[in-house]
Tab-separated table of C-alpha atoms and ligand atoms in Angstrom:
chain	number	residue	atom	x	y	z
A	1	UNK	CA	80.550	-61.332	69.381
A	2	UNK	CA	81.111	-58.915	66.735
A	3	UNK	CA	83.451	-55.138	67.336
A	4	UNK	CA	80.959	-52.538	66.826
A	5	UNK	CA	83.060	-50.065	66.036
A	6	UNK	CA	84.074	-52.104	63.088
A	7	UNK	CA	80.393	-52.456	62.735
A	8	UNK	CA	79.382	-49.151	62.814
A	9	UNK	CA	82.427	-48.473	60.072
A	10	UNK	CA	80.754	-50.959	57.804
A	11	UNK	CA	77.065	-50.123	58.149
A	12	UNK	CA	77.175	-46.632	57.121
A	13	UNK	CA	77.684	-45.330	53.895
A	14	UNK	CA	79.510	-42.023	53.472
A	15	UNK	CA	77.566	-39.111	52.478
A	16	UNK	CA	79.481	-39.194	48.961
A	17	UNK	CA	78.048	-43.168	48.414
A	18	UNK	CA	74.578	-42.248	49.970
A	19	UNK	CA	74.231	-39.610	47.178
A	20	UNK	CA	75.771	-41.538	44.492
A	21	UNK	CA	73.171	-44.304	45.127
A	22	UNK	CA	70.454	-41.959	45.325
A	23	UNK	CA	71.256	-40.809	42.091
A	24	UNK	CA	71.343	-43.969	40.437
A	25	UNK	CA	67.939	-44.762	41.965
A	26	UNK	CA	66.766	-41.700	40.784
A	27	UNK	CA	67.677	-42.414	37.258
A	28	UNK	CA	65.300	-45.244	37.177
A	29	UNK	CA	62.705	-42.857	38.177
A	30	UNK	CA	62.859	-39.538	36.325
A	31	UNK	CA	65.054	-40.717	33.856
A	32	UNK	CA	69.129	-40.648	33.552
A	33	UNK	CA	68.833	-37.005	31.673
A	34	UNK	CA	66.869	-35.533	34.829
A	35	UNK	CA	69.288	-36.618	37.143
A	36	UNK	CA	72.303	-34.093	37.657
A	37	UNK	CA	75.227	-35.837	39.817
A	38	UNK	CA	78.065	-34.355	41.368
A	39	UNK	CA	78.736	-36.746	44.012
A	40	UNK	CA	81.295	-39.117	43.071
A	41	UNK	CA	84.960	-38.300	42.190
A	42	UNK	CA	85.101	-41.505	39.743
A	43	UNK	CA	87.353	-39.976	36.569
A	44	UNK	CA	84.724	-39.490	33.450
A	45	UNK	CA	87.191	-39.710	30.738
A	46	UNK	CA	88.571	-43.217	29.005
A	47	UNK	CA	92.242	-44.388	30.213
A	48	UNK	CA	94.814	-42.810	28.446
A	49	UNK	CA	95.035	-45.322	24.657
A	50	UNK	CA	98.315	-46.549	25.733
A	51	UNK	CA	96.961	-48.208	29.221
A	52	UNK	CA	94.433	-49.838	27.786
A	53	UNK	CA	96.577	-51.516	24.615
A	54	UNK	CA	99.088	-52.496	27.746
A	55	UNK	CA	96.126	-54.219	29.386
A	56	UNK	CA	94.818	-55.907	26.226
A	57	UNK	CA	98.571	-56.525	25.173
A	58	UNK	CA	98.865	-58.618	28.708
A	59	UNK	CA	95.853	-60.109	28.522
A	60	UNK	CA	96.156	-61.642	25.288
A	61	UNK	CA	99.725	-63.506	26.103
A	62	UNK	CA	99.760	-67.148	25.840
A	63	UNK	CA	101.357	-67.569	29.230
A	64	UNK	CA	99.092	-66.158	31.502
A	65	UNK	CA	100.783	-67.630	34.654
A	66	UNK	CA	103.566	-64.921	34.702
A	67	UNK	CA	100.887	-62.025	34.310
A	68	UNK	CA	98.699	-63.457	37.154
A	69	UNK	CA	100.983	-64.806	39.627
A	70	UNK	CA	102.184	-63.023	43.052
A	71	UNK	CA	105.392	-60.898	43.316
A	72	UNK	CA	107.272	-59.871	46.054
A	73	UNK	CA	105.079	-58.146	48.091
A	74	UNK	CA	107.008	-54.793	47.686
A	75	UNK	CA	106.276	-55.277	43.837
A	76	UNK	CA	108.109	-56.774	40.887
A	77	UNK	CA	111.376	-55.353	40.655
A	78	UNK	CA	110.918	-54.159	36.997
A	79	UNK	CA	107.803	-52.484	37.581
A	80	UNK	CA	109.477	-50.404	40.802
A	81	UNK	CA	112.494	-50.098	38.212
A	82	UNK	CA	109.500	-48.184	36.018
A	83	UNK	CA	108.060	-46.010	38.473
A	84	UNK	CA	111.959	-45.027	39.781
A	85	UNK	CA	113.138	-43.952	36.611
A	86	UNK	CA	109.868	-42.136	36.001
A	87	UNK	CA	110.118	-40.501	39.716
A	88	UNK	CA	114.009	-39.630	39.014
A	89	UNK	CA	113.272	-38.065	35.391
A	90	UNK	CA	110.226	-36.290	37.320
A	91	UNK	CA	112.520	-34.909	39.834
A	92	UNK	CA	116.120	-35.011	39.104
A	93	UNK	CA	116.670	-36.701	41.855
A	94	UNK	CA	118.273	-40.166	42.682
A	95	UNK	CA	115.177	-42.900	43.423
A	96	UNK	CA	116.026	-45.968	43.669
A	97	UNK	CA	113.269	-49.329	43.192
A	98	UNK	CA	114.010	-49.946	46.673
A	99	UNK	CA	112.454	-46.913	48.080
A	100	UNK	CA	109.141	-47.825	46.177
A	101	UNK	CA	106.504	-50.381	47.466
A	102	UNK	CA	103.648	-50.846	44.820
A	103	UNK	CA	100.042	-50.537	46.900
A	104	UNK	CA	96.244	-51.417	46.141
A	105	UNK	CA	96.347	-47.709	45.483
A	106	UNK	CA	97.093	-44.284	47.578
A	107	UNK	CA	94.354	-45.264	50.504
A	108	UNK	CA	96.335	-47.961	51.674
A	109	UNK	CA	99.840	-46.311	51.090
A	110	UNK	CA	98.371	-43.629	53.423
A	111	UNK	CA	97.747	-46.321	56.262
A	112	UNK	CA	100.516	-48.382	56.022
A	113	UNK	CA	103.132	-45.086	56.456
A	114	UNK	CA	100.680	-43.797	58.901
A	115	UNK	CA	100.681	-47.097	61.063
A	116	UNK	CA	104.409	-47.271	61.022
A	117	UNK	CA	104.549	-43.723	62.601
A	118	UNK	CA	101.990	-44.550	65.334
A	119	UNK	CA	102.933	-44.673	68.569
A	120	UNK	CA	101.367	-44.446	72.098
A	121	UNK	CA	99.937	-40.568	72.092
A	122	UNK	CA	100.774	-40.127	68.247
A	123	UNK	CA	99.074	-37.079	66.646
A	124	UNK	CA	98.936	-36.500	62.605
A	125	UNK	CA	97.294	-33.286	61.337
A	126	UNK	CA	95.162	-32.341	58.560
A	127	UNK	CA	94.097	-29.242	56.887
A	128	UNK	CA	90.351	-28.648	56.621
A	129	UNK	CA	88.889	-29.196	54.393
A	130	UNK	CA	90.109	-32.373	53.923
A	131	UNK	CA	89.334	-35.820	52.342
A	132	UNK	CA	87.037	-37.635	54.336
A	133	UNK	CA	88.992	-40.818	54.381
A	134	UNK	CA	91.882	-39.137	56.599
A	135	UNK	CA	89.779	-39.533	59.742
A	136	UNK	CA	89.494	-43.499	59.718
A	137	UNK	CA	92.686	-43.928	58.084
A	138	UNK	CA	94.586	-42.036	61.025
A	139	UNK	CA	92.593	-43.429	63.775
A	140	UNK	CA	92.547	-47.033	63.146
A	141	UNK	CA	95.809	-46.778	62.326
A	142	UNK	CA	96.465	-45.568	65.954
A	143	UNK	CA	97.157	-42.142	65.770
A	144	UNK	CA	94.921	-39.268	67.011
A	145	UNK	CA	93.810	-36.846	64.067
A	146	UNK	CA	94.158	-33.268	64.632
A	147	UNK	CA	92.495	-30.974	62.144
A	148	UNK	CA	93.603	-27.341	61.219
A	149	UNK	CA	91.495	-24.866	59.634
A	150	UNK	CA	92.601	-23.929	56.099
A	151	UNK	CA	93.236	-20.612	55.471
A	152	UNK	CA	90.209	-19.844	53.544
A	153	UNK	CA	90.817	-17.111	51.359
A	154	UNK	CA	92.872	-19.435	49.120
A	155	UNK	CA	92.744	-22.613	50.916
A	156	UNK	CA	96.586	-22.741	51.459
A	157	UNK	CA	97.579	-23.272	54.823
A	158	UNK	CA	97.153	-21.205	57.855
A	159	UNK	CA	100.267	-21.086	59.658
A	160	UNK	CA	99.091	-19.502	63.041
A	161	UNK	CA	96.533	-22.009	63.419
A	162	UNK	CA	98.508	-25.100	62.496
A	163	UNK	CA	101.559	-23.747	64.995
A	164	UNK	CA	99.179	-24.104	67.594
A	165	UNK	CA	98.572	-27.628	66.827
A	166	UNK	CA	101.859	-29.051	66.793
A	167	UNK	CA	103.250	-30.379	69.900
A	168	UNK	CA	105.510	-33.198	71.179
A	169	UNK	CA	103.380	-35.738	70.129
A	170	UNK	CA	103.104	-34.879	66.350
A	171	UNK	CA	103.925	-37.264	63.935
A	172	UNK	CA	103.329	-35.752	60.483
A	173	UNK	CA	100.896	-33.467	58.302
A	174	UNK	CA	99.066	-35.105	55.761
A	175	UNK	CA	99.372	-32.831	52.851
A	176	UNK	CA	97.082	-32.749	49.894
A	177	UNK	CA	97.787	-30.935	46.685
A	178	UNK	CA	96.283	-30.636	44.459
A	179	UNK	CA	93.734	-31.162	46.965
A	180	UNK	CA	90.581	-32.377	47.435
A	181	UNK	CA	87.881	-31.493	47.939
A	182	UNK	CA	89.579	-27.877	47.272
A	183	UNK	CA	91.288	-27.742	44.122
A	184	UNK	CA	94.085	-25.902	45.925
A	185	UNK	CA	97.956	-26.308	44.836
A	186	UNK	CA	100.601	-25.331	47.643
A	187	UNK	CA	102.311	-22.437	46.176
A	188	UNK	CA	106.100	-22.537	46.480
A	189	UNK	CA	105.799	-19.915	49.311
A	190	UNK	CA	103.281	-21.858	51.717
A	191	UNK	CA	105.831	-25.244	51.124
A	192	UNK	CA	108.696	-23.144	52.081
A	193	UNK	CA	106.780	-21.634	55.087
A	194	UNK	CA	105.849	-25.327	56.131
A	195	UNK	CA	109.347	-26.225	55.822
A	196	UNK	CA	110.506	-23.865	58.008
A	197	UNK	CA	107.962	-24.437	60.908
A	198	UNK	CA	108.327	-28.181	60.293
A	199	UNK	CA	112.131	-28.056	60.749
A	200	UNK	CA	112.026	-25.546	63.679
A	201	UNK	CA	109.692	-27.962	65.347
A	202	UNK	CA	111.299	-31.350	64.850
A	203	UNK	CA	114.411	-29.544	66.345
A	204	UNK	CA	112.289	-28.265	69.236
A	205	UNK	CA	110.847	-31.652	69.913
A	206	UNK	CA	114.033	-33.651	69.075
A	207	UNK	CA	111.939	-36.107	66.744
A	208	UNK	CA	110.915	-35.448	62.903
A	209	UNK	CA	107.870	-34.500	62.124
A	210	UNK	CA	106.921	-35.999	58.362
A	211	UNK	CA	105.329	-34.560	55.789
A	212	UNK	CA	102.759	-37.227	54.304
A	213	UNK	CA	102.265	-36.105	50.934
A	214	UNK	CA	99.124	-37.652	49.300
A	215	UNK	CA	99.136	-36.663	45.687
A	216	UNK	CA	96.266	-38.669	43.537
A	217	UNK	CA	95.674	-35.581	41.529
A	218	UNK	CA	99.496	-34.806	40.805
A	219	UNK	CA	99.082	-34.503	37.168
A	220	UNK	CA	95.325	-33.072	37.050
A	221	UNK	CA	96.565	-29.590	37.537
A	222	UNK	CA	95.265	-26.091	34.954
A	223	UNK	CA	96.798	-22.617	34.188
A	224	UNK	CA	99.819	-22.543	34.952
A	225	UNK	CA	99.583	-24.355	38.574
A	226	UNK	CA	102.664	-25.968	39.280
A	227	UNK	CA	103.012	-29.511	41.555
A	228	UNK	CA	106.538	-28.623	43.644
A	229	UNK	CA	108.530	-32.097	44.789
A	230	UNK	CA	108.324	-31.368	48.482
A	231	UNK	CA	111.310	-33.256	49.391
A	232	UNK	CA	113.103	-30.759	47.854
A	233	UNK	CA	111.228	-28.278	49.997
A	234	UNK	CA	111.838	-30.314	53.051
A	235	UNK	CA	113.753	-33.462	52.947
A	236	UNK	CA	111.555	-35.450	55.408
A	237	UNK	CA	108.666	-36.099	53.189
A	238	UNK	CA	107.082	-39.465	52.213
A	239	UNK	CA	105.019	-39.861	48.966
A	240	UNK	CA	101.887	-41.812	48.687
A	241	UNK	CA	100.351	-41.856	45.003
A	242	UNK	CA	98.016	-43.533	43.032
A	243	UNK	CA	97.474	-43.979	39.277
A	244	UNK	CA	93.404	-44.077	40.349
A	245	UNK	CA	92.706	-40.810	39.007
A	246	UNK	CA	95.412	-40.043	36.560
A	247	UNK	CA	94.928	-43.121	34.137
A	248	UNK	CA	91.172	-43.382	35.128
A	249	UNK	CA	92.253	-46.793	36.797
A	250	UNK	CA	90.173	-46.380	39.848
A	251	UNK	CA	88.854	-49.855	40.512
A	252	UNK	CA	91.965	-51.409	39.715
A	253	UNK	CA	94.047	-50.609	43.118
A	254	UNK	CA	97.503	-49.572	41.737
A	255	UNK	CA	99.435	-46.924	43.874
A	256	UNK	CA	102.766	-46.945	45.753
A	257	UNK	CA	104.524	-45.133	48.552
A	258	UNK	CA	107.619	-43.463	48.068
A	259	UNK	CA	109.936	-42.964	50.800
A	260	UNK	CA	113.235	-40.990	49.013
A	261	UNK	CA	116.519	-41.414	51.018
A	262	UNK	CA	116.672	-37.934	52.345
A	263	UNK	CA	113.949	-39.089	55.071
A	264	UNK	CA	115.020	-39.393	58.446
A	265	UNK	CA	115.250	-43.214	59.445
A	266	UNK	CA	114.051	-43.582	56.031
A	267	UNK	CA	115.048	-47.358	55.287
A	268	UNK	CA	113.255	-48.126	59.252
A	269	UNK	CA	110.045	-46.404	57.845
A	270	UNK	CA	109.598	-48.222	55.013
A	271	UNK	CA	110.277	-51.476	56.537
A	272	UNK	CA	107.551	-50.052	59.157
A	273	UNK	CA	105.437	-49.271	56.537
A	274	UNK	CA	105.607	-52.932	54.686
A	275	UNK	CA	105.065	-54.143	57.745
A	276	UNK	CA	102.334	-52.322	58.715
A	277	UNK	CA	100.766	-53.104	54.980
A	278	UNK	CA	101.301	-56.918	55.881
A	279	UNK	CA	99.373	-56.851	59.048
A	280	UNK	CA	96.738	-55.058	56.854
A	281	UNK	CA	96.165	-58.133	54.634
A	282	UNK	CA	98.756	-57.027	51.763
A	283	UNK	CA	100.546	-59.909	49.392
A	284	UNK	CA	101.091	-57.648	46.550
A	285	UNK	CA	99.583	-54.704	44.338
A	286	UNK	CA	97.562	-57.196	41.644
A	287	UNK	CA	100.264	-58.377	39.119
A	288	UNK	CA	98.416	-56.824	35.747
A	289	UNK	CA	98.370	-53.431	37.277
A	290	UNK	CA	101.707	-53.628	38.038
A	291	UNK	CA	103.359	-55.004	34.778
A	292	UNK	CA	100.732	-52.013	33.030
A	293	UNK	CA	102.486	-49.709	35.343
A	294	UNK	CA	105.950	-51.223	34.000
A	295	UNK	CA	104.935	-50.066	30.630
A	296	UNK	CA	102.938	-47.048	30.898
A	297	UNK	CA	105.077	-45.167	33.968
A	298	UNK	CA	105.851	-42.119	32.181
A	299	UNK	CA	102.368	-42.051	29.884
A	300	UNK	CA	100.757	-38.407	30.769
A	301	UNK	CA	96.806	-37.853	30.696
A	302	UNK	CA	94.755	-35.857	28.615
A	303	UNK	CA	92.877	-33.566	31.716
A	304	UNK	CA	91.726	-31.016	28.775
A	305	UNK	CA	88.035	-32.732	29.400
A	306	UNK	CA	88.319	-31.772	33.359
A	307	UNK	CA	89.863	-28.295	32.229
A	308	UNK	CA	86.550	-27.236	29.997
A	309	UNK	CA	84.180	-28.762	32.756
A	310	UNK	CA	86.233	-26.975	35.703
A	311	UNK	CA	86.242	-23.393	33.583
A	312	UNK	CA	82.376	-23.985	32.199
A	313	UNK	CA	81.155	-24.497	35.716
A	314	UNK	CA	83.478	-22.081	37.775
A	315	UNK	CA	82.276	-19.182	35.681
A	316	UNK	CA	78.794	-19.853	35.524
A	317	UNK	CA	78.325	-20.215	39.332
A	318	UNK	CA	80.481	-16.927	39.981
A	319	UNK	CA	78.594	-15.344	37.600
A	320	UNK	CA	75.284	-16.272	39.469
A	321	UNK	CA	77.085	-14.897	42.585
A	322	UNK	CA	78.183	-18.098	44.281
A	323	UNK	CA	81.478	-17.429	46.151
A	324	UNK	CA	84.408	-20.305	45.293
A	325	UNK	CA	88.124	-20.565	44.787
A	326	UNK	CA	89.141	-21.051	41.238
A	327	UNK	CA	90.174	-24.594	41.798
A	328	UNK	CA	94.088	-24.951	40.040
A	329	UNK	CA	93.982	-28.332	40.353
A	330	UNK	CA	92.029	-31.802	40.971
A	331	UNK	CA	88.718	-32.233	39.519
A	332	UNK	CA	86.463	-30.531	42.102
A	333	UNK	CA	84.863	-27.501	42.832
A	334	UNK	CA	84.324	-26.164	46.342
A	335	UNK	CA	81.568	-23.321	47.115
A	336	UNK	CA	79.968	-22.075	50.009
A	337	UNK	CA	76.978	-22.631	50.447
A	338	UNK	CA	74.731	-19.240	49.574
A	339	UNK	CA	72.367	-19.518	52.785
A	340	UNK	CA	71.864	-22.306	55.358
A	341	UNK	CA	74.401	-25.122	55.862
A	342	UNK	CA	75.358	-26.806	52.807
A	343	UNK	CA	73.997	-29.953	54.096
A	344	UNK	CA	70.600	-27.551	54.135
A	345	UNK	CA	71.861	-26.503	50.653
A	346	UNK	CA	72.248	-29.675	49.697
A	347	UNK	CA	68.868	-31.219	51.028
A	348	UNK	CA	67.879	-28.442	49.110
A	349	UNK	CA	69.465	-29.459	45.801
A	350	UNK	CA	68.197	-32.931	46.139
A	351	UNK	CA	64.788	-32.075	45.313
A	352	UNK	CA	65.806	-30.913	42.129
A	353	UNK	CA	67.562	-33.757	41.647
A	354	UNK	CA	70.976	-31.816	41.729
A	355	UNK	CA	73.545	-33.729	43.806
A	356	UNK	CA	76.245	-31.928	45.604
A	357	UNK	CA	78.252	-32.898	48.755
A	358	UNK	CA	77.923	-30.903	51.968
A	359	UNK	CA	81.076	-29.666	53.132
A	360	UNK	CA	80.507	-31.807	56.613
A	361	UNK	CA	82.593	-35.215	55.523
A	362	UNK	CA	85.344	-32.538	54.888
A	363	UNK	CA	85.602	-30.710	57.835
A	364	UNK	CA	84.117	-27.537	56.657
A	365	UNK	CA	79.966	-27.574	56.968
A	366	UNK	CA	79.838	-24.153	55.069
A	367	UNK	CA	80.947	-25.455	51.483
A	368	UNK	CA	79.462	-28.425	49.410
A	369	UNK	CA	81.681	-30.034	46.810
A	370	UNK	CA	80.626	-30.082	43.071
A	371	UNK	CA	82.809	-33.028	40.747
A	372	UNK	CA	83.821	-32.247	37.591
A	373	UNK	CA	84.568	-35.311	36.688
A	374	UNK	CA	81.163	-35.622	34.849
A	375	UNK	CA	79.953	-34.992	31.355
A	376	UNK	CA	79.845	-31.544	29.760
A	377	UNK	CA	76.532	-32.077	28.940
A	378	UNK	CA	75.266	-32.569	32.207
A	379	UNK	CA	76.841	-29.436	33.584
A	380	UNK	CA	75.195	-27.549	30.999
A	381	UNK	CA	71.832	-28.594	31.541
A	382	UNK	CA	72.312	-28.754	35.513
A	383	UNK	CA	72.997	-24.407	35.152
A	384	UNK	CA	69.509	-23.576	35.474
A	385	UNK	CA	69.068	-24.980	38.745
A	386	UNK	CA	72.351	-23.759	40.226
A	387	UNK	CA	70.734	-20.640	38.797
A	388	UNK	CA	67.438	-20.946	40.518
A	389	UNK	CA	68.588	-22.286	43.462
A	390	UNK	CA	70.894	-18.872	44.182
A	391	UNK	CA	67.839	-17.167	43.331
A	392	UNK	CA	65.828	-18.651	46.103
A	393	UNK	CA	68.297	-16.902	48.930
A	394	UNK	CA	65.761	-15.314	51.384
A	395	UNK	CA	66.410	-11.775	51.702
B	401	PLP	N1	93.557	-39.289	48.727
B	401	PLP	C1	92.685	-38.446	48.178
B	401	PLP	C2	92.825	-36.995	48.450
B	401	PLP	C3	91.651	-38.905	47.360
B	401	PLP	O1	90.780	-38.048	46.824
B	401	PLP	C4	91.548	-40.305	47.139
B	401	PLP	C5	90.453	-40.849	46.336
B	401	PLP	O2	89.506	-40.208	45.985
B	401	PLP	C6	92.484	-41.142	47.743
B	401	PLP	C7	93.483	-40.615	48.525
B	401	PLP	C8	92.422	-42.628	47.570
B	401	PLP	O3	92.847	-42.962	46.296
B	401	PLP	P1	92.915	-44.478	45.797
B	401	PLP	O4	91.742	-44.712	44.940
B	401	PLP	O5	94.158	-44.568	45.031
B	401	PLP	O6	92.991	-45.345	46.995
């Protein structure tokens, strides 16, 4: 007998893959040029020089048993040593290797911290819109998900509505910034606010309540957006990251999560959280990524390709009066849909051969999500049809 839910979870592609493969099939059909994709958030520009001569560099060592073999399953102490000193220059804070454990990336950071906070009635929020991932992650990790409406002027939060949510069975808020499928960076003033509510509430129900702070797109932010160190704001906050997006490193599962010793029960958490990542399957984060880690920690990303595609597209579609947020950070834009549903919208689209993502996946059915993460090019030629597309509103 086989566990249909499990099933179920495996049969269906997300709406984001179902596009993406439609697109590819397309290609073969009208030709790669005709096709205009912005499904997938897979980075479109080359890992930063210095990541890929640390990968060569490895690769071409005579002993290749040290490079390939397993490490603790936490990670190798000198690459934690790496990310800690790059995390306490970041912050100007204290981190210690120790409060690191190197992940197959920031999805399965996410479930190992949010297993080791479930409990029997557990209940972790997240603000919609919000990456689509959140939902199985919480729920087969045992926890109920509980979803609060952004406040969608800006897309920061909106405190009324998430007050209402929180009760004696709340466990954390997932937060996401920069955010996707937003763009949205929490402003000093909505982290304090959080703070605030967060600490009056743990106090109320006698437990903490954690701040899970999933931050792919830390370094992919514009202007002058700013990405505050929330355990600063408030102390009980546990980092999940991932070098996916920032060193275009995507399919090569290296994140960690971060758990800095101003977290309640802090050194029980993380042993939770191993633990939890054991019972998941986890040895180790693969060796290479880690030891490329080890050298490249504090190597920063060139985002000016993201910047020019995020500013090129942003204006055009304002200008052809669709309503979205200027995205400060991320590499996503996300617009409301001009009539219909954006799944309509996006139906729509597809005949054109224009691929957007309907808000649905994300909690909010009103928006679809453009990536940005795609060539200049395309987004040039793709303008008409966002053009005529607008222009086909019924009156
Ligand atoms: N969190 C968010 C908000 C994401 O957008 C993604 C990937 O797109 C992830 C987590 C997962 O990242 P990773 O590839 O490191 O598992």
């Amino acid at each position: 007998m086989i566990n249909e839910t499990m099933y179920q979870m495996g049969n269906k592609l997300s709406v984001i893959r179902e596009l993406f493969s439609y697109g590819l099939k397309q290609a073969a059909v009208v030709g790669k040029e005709n096709v205009f994709d912005f499904s997938i958030g897979n980075p479109s520009v080359p890992s930063p020089k210095a990541v890929t001569e640390a990968f060569q560099k490895l690769c071409a060592e005579e002993d290749s048993l040290p490079i390939h073999s397993y490490t603790l399953a936490r990670g190798s102490v000198e690459a934690r040593a790496a990310v800690a000193a790059n995390l306490a220059m970041r912050t100007g804070t204290l981190v210690r290797p120790d409060n690191i454990f190197l992940t197959c990336g920031a999805a399965p950071a996410l479930c190992a911290v949010m297993k080791a906070l479930s409990l029997e009635d557990s209940e972790i929020l997240v603000i919609a819109p919000y990456f689509a991932e959140y939902r199985p992650f919480i729920e087969f990790s045992g926890n109920k998900m509980v979803v609060v409406p952004a406040d969608m002027e800006n897309f920061q939060i909106n405190f009324p509505e998430l007050e209402k949510c929180i009760n004696e069975h709340t466990q954390a808020i997932v937060v996401n910034s920069p955010n996707n499928p937003t763009g949205a960076v929490y402003s000093y003033e909505t982290l304090s606010k959080l703070s605030k509510l967060l600490k009056a509430k743990s106090k109320e129900y006698g437990h903490p309540i954690y701040i899970i702070s999933d931050e792919p797109y830390r370094e992919l932010v514009y202007d002058d957006a700013y990405v505050h160190y929330i355990p600063d704001i408030y102390p009980n906050t546990i980092i999940c990251y991932s070098y996916s997006k920032v060193f275009s490193l995507p399919g090569e599962r290296i994140g960690y999560f971060f758990i800095p010793d101003c977290v309640e029960d802090g050194e029980r958490l993380y042993y939770a959280a191993s633990g939890a990542a054991r019972v998941n399957g986890h040895v180790c984060a693969p060796s290479l990524q880690q030891k490329v880690i080890q050298i490249c920690a504090d190597v920063k990303p060139d985002i000016s390709v993201y910047d020019r595609n995020r500013v090129v597209l942003y204006d055009a579609l304002t200008n052809y009066g669709y309503q979205c947020v200027k995205p400060q950070g991320a590499f996503y834009l996300f617009v409301k849909a001009p009539y219909g549903t954006a799944k309509e919208f996006s139906d729509r689209a597809k005949l054109d051969n224009l691929l957007i993502v309907p808000g649905d996946e994300f909690g909010c059915p009103e928006y679809f999500r453009a990536s940005i993460c795609v060539s200049y090019d395309m987004i040039i030629r793709s303008l008409p049809i966002f053009k005529k597309l607008i222009e086909e509103k019924p009156e």
